Amino acid sequence: MKKRVFSGIQPTGNTHIGNYIGATSRWAAEQDIYDNIFCVVDLHAITERQDPKELKANTREVTGLLLAAGIDPKKSILFVQSHVHEHSELAWILNCYIPMGWLGRMTQYKEKSGKQKEQVSAGLFDYPALMAADILLYDTNVVPVGEDQKQHVELARDVAQRFNNFYGEVFTIPEPKIADVGARIMGLDDPNKKMSKSEEGPNHAIALLDPPDVIRKKIMRATTDSQTTVVFDEKRPGIYNLLTIYQIFTEKEKKQIEAEFAGKGYGDFKKALAEVVIEGLRPLQERYHKIMNEPGYLDSVLAEGAAKAHPLAQKTLAKVHKAVGLG
Ligand code: AQP
């Protein structure tokens, strides 16, 4: 029996190379090892204000990008979170088993609520309960995510254990799976901040659909430091981040990369990095445009995905209802 993988991505627009390196490219690469379920988590996206038309368009765009990244609907269930209503229902039930203190300690909540002050939605506070529901509905063993989501997967583990302590073995206990390299790609304009879709700076992130000239411009303007040697030194976060991106796209060893740029400066390295990223994204971009031009394809993939996910979710929710004494 293959282990079950579940993971999700928010349709919040401008999917970037951080999402791709830390999560979606790994989902695609490991599809044969696992039994896979991937979800476009639109209910998570509305924890912050979204324009309705943009949300719909972004849901389609991110689905297209997942298919272009290599998610194969024959190997993986791919669906939209709001198409399977059990996610919201289980989230409500789990709410009643998650102490407020756990939610208040979540780093993502602290960072995002800080920006919005008292306008922050209860949904943003409760984001991890919905994520726990996503994961626990499908008897998930493994959750491949970027480093920023590790704490939320751990909360899902904790609530599953708590629930099982009350009611017996209802939930499978999930584990986060974080990449050794690239689990936290940093912003190009500020290498101390995670690359993020919601950061507004024009040179912050490389979007997966950025054209070559935009990628070149962003990389050439990326923040580094006043030193000159091109080496992996964690104390120099700007160049370290760029080298990590180069390492991922070229699949070369660190020593090999350092040798390649020995005696060369940041300018030469940035030029090489830009070309590697442009060439690395080219096939994905071509596949994306092809997929989006195939009438009806996206809708049929998502309809099939929801039809496969729904009975699995229904089964778990029925177990939960029985355990709690609902209905
Ligand atoms: N900078 C990153 N480096 C590596 N992995 C990352 N991920 C996100 N940013 C990085 C991983 O991508 C997956 C999907 O992310 P998400 O859509 O759930 O949203 P997020 O984690 O909140 O990422 P963003 O890009 O910062 O979105 P916004 O700005 O909308 O909140 C996850 O596995 C995540 O870990």
Coordinates of C-alpha atoms in Angstrom, one line a residue, residues 112-234:
K112 CA -0.4 38.4 8.6
S113 CA -2.6 39.8 11.4
G114 CA 0.2 42.3 12.4
K115 CA -0.3 43.9 9.0
Q116 CA -4.1 44.1 9.3
K117 CA -4.4 45.0 12.9
E118 CA -8.1 44.7 14.2
Q119 CA -9.5 44.3 10.7
V120 CA -8.1 40.7 10.7
S121 CA -10.8 38.1 10.0
A122 CA -11.7 35.2 12.4
G123 CA -11.0 33.0 9.4
L124 CA -7.4 34.0 9.3
F125 CA -7.1 33.1 13.0
D126 CA -8.8 29.8 12.2
Y127 CA -6.9 29.0 9.0
P128 CA -5.0 26.1 10.7
A129 CA -8.3 24.4 11.7
L130 CA -9.4 24.3 8.0
M131 CA -6.0 23.1 7.0
A132 CA -6.2 20.3 9.6
A133 CA -9.6 19.4 8.2
D134 CA -8.1 19.2 4.6
I135 CA -5.4 16.9 5.8
L136 CA -7.4 14.7 8.2
L137 CA -10.3 14.1 5.8
Y138 CA -8.2 11.9 3.6
D139 CA -6.3 9.6 6.0
T140 CA -3.1 11.5 5.0
N141 CA 0.3 10.1 6.0
V142 CA 2.5 12.7 4.4
V143 CA 2.1 16.5 3.8
P144 CA 4.8 17.9 1.5
V145 CA 5.0 21.7 2.2
G146 CA 7.4 24.6 2.4
E147 CA 9.0 25.4 5.7
D148 CA 6.4 28.1 6.5
Q149 CA 3.6 25.5 6.6
K150 CA 5.3 23.1 8.9
Q151 CA 3.8 24.6 12.1
H152 CA 0.3 24.2 10.6
V153 CA 0.9 20.5 9.8
E154 CA 2.1 20.0 13.3
L155 CA -1.1 21.5 14.7
A156 CA -3.1 19.1 12.5
R157 CA -1.1 16.3 14.1
D158 CA -1.8 17.6 17.5
V159 CA -5.5 18.0 17.0
A160 CA -5.7 14.5 15.4
Q161 CA -4.0 13.0 18.5
R162 CA -6.2 15.0 20.9
F163 CA -9.3 13.8 19.0
N164 CA -8.1 10.2 19.0
N165 CA -7.4 10.3 22.7
F166 CA -11.1 11.2 23.3
Y167 CA -12.7 8.9 20.7
G168 CA -10.3 6.1 19.7
E169 CA -8.4 5.8 16.3
V170 CA -10.6 8.1 14.1
F171 CA -7.8 10.0 12.3
T172 CA -4.5 9.0 10.7
I173 CA -1.7 11.0 12.2
P174 CA 0.0 13.0 9.4
E175 CA 3.6 14.0 9.1
P176 CA 5.1 17.1 7.4
K177 CA 7.7 16.5 4.7
I178 CA 10.0 19.5 4.1
A179 CA 12.7 19.6 1.3
D180 CA 16.3 19.6 2.3
V181 CA 17.1 22.4 -0.2
G182 CA 14.7 25.2 -1.1
A183 CA 12.1 24.8 1.6
R184 CA 12.2 28.6 2.2
I185 CA 13.0 30.7 -0.8
M186 CA 13.4 34.3 0.2
G187 CA 12.2 37.5 -1.4
L188 CA 14.6 38.9 -4.1
D189 CA 14.1 42.5 -2.7
D190 CA 14.5 41.4 0.9
P191 CA 16.4 38.1 1.5
N192 CA 15.3 38.1 5.2
K193 CA 11.6 37.8 4.2
K194 CA 10.0 34.6 2.7
M195 CA 9.1 35.0 -1.0
S196 CA 5.3 35.5 -0.8
K197 CA 2.5 36.0 -3.3
S198 CA 1.0 38.8 -1.2
E199 CA 4.2 40.9 -1.0
E200 CA 3.7 43.9 -3.3
G201 CA 7.2 45.0 -4.2
P202 CA 7.7 44.8 -8.0
N203 CA 11.0 42.9 -7.6
H204 CA 10.0 40.7 -4.7
A205 CA 9.1 37.4 -6.4
I206 CA 9.6 35.6 -9.7
A207 CA 6.1 34.5 -10.8
L208 CA 6.0 31.2 -12.7
L209 CA 4.4 33.0 -15.7
D210 CA 6.9 35.9 -15.8
P211 CA 8.3 36.5 -19.3
P212 CA 12.1 36.3 -19.8
D213 CA 12.8 40.0 -19.8
V214 CA 10.9 40.4 -16.5
I215 CA 12.8 37.5 -14.9
R216 CA 16.1 39.0 -16.1
K217 CA 15.3 42.4 -14.7
K218 CA 14.2 41.0 -11.3
I219 CA 17.3 38.9 -10.9
M220 CA 19.7 41.6 -11.9
R221 CA 18.0 43.9 -9.3
A222 CA 18.0 41.3 -6.5
T223 CA 19.4 42.5 -3.2
T224 CA 22.9 41.1 -2.4
D225 CA 25.7 42.6 -0.3
S226 CA 28.9 44.6 -0.6
Q227 CA 31.1 41.4 -1.0
T228 CA 32.0 39.9 -4.3
T229 CA 32.7 36.1 -4.0
V230 CA 30.0 33.8 -5.2
V231 CA 29.9 31.2 -2.3
F232 CA 27.2 29.5 -0.2
D233 CA 27.5 31.5 3.0
E234 CA 24.3 31.6 5.1

